[in-house]
CSV table of C-alpha atoms in Angstrom, one decimal:
chain,number,residue,atom,x,y,z
W,1,MET,CA,-52.4,8.4,-56.8
W,2,GLY,CA,-50.5,8.0,-53.5
W,3,ARG,CA,-51.1,10.0,-50.4
W,4,LYS,CA,-48.1,11.8,-49.0
W,5,LEU,CA,-47.4,10.8,-45.4
W,6,PRO,CA,-46.6,13.6,-43.0
W,7,GLY,CA,-42.9,13.7,-42.0
W,8,LEU,CA,-41.7,13.5,-38.4
W,9,ASN,CA,-39.7,16.6,-37.4
W,10,THR,CA,-36.4,15.3,-36.0
W,11,SER,CA,-34.5,18.6,-35.9
W,12,SER,CA,-34.4,18.9,-32.2
W,13,MET,CA,-33.6,15.2,-31.6
W,14,SER,CA,-29.9,15.8,-31.7
W,15,ASP,CA,-30.2,18.6,-29.1
W,16,ILE,CA,-32.2,16.3,-26.8
W,17,SER,CA,-29.6,13.5,-27.2
W,18,PHE,CA,-26.8,15.9,-26.3
W,19,LEU,CA,-28.6,17.3,-23.3
W,20,LEU,CA,-29.3,13.7,-22.0
W,21,LEU,CA,-25.6,12.8,-22.5
W,22,ALA,CA,-24.4,15.9,-20.7
W,23,PHE,CA,-26.9,15.2,-17.9
W,24,PHE,CA,-25.7,11.6,-17.3
W,25,LEU,CA,-22.0,12.6,-17.5
W,26,LEU,CA,-22.6,15.3,-14.8
W,27,VAL,CA,-24.6,13.2,-12.4
W,28,SER,CA,-22.9,9.8,-12.8
W,29,ASN,CA,-20.3,8.8,-10.3
W,30,ILE,CA,-17.3,7.4,-12.2
W,31,ASN,CA,-14.8,5.7,-9.9
W,32,THR,CA,-11.3,6.5,-11.0
W,33,ASP,CA,-9.7,6.2,-7.5
W,34,GLN,CA,-7.5,3.2,-8.2
W,35,GLY,CA,-4.0,2.8,-7.1
W,36,ILE,CA,-1.9,1.8,-4.1
W,37,ALA,CA,-2.5,3.7,-0.9
W,38,ARG,CA,0.6,4.9,0.7
W,39,ARG,CA,1.2,7.6,3.2
W,40,LEU,CA,4.1,9.9,2.3
W,41,PRO,CA,6.6,10.8,5.0
W,42,PRO,CA,6.2,14.4,6.3
W,43,PRO,CA,8.6,17.0,4.8
W,44,LEU,CA,11.8,17.7,6.7
W,45,PRO,CA,11.8,20.7,8.9
W,46,PRO,CA,13.5,23.7,7.2
W,47,ASN,CA,16.5,23.5,9.6
W,48,GLN,CA,17.1,19.8,9.0
W,49,LYS,CA,19.1,19.0,5.9
W,50,ASP,CA,19.5,15.3,6.1
W,51,THR,CA,17.0,12.5,6.8
W,52,PRO,CA,17.3,10.9,10.2
W,53,GLU,CA,19.6,7.8,10.2
W,54,VAL,CA,17.8,4.5,10.4
W,55,LYS,CA,19.6,1.5,12.0
W,56,GLU,CA,20.2,-1.4,9.6
W,57,ARG,CA,18.3,-3.8,11.7
W,58,ASN,CA,15.2,-1.7,11.2
W,59,ILE,CA,15.2,-2.0,7.4
W,60,PHE,CA,13.9,-4.9,5.4
W,61,VAL,CA,15.2,-4.4,1.8
W,62,VAL,CA,13.1,-6.0,-1.0
W,63,LYS,CA,14.6,-5.7,-4.4
W,64,ILE,CA,13.0,-6.6,-7.7
W,65,ASN,CA,15.4,-6.9,-10.7
W,66,SER,CA,14.6,-6.6,-14.4
W,67,LYS,CA,13.9,-10.4,-14.7
W,68,ASP,CA,11.3,-10.1,-11.9
W,69,ARG,CA,13.5,-11.9,-9.4
W,70,LEU,CA,13.3,-10.9,-5.7
W,71,LEU,CA,15.9,-10.4,-3.1
W,72,PHE,CA,15.1,-10.1,0.6
W,73,ASN,CA,18.0,-8.4,2.5
W,74,GLY,CA,20.4,-9.8,-0.1
W,75,GLU,CA,19.0,-13.3,-0.2
W,76,VAL,CA,17.1,-14.7,-3.1
W,77,GLY,CA,13.4,-14.8,-2.3
W,78,ASP,CA,10.0,-16.0,-3.6
W,79,ILE,CA,6.9,-13.9,-4.0
W,80,HIS,CA,4.9,-16.5,-2.0
W,81,ASP,CA,7.2,-16.0,1.0
W,82,LEU,CA,7.1,-12.2,1.0
W,83,LYS,CA,4.0,-11.7,3.1
W,84,ASP,CA,5.1,-14.0,5.9
W,85,ARG,CA,8.7,-12.6,5.9
W,86,ALA,CA,7.3,-9.0,6.1
W,87,LYS,CA,4.9,-10.0,8.9
W,88,GLU,CA,7.8,-11.6,10.8
W,89,PHE,CA,10.0,-8.6,10.2
W,90,LEU,CA,7.5,-6.0,11.3
W,91,GLY,CA,6.1,-8.0,14.2
W,92,ASN,CA,9.4,-9.3,15.6
W,93,PRO,CA,7.5,-11.6,17.8
W,94,SER,CA,10.5,-13.1,19.5
W,95,ASN,CA,12.4,-9.8,20.1
W,96,ASP,CA,15.2,-11.0,17.8
W,97,PRO,CA,18.1,-8.5,18.0
W,98,LYS,CA,18.5,-8.8,14.2
W,99,LEU,CA,14.9,-7.7,13.6
W,100,PRO,CA,13.5,-4.2,14.2
W,101,GLU,CA,13.6,-2.4,17.5
W,102,LYS,CA,10.3,-1.7,19.3
W,103,ILE,CA,9.4,1.5,21.1
W,104,ASP,CA,6.8,1.9,23.9
W,105,MET,CA,3.9,4.0,22.8
W,106,ASP,CA,0.8,5.0,24.7
W,107,ILE,CA,-2.0,4.6,22.2
W,108,PRO,CA,-5.6,5.6,23.0
W,109,LEU,CA,-8.0,2.7,23.4
W,110,LEU,CA,-5.0,0.2,23.4
W,111,GLY,CA,-2.8,1.5,26.2
W,112,SER,CA,0.9,1.0,26.3
W,113,MET,CA,2.1,-1.0,23.3
W,114,LYS,CA,5.4,-1.9,21.7
W,115,VAL,CA,5.4,-0.5,18.2
W,116,SER,CA,7.9,-1.7,15.6
W,117,LYS,CA,10.4,0.8,14.1
W,118,GLY,CA,10.7,-1.5,11.1
W,119,ILE,CA,10.6,-0.1,7.6
W,120,ILE,CA,10.3,-2.1,4.4
W,121,SER,CA,12.4,-0.6,1.7
W,122,LEU,CA,11.1,-1.5,-1.8
W,123,GLN,CA,13.5,-1.0,-4.7
W,124,ASN,CA,12.8,-2.0,-8.2
W,125,ASP,CA,14.6,-2.0,-11.5
W,126,ARG,CA,13.5,0.1,-14.5
W,127,GLY,CA,12.9,-3.2,-16.3
W,128,THR,CA,10.6,-4.7,-13.6
W,129,SER,CA,7.3,-5.8,-15.0
W,130,TYR,CA,4.2,-4.0,-13.8
W,131,ASP,CA,2.6,-7.3,-12.8
W,132,MET,CA,5.5,-8.2,-10.5
W,133,TYR,CA,5.5,-4.7,-9.0
W,134,VAL,CA,1.8,-4.9,-8.2
W,135,ALA,CA,2.2,-8.5,-6.9
W,136,VAL,CA,4.9,-7.3,-4.5
W,137,GLN,CA,2.8,-4.3,-3.4
W,138,ASN,CA,-0.2,-6.7,-2.8
W,139,GLU,CA,1.9,-9.0,-0.6
W,140,LEU,CA,3.2,-6.1,1.5
W,141,THR,CA,-0.2,-4.7,1.9
W,142,ALA,CA,-1.6,-8.1,2.8
W,143,ALA,CA,1.0,-8.5,5.5
W,144,ILE,CA,0.1,-5.2,7.1
W,145,ASN,CA,-3.7,-5.9,6.7
W,146,GLU,CA,-3.3,-9.3,8.3
W,147,MET,CA,-1.3,-7.9,11.3
W,148,ARG,CA,-4.0,-5.2,11.7
W,149,ASN,CA,-6.8,-7.8,11.6
W,150,GLU,CA,-5.1,-10.0,14.1
W,151,LEU,CA,-4.6,-7.1,16.6
W,152,SER,CA,-8.2,-5.9,16.0
W,153,VAL,CA,-9.6,-9.4,16.8
W,154,GLU,CA,-7.3,-9.7,19.8
W,155,ARG,CA,-8.2,-6.3,21.3
W,156,PHE,CA,-11.7,-5.5,20.1
W,157,GLY,CA,-13.1,-8.9,19.1
W,158,LYS,CA,-13.8,-7.9,15.5
W,159,LYS,CA,-12.0,-7.5,12.2
W,160,TYR,CA,-10.2,-4.3,11.3
W,161,ALA,CA,-12.8,-3.4,8.6
W,162,ASP,CA,-15.6,-3.5,11.2
W,163,LEU,CA,-14.0,-1.2,13.7
W,164,SER,CA,-15.2,2.3,14.5
W,165,THR,CA,-13.0,5.2,13.4
W,166,PRO,CA,-11.3,5.7,16.8
W,167,GLN,CA,-10.6,2.0,17.0
W,168,SER,CA,-9.2,1.8,13.5
W,169,GLU,CA,-7.0,4.9,14.1
W,170,ALA,CA,-5.6,3.2,17.2
W,171,ILE,CA,-4.8,0.0,15.3
W,172,ASP,CA,-3.2,2.2,12.6
W,173,GLN,CA,-0.9,3.8,15.2
W,174,ALA,CA,0.0,0.3,16.6
W,175,ILE,CA,0.8,-1.1,13.1
W,176,PRO,CA,1.7,1.8,10.8
W,177,ILE,CA,2.3,1.4,7.0
W,178,ALA,CA,6.0,1.5,6.9
W,179,ILE,CA,6.9,1.0,3.3
W,180,SER,CA,9.5,3.2,1.6
W,181,GLU,CA,10.0,3.2,-2.2
W,182,ALA,CA,13.2,4.2,-3.9
W,183,GLU,CA,13.4,5.6,-7.4
W,184,PRO,CA,13.7,2.8,-9.9
W,185,THR,CA,17.3,2.1,-10.8
W,186,LYS,CA,19.3,-0.5,-12.6
W,187,ILE,CA,19.7,-3.4,-10.1
W,188,GLY,CA,22.6,-5.8,-10.8
W,189,GLU,CA,21.8,-9.3,-11.9
W,190,ARG,CA,22.7,-12.3,-9.8
W,191,LYS,CA,23.6,-15.4,-11.6
């Protein structure tokens, strides 16, 4: 005759599993901060009804149509040229009267500098692919990051990412993120 083996009591095993799961969910750091960092413009003062007028020379219009084709200020463009065109527009190195104006600003740690009043206006069609939208955002961000790195190396001898907080804030004032996005619309096709 066989001996009966004693059974293992597993009644509390599900309780322990649930407690472990709850513990790891509470103490784990789940990074969900993904997206495109943009600083929103401040709200208009209550007594001001209209937005301030911006001169046409200070706006670089980038349009993406439903077929993922780009237009830069009305000219057909290519994604590979966008970063360089944005840098040239925002930097206006030769003080071209067709490119943005510059204003004198006294910036802590940098002194008196000419800061561009340029704004990049991004407009996309409702049919624009997400991949193209992100590619355009990446190119525009790369343009600003490169400009900040160049100024950081010139003024502080190190890359923007290696700067102290006061130094990076000074560079941010000298080269602000000036990208304005319009609500997606139906952009006309060019043949």
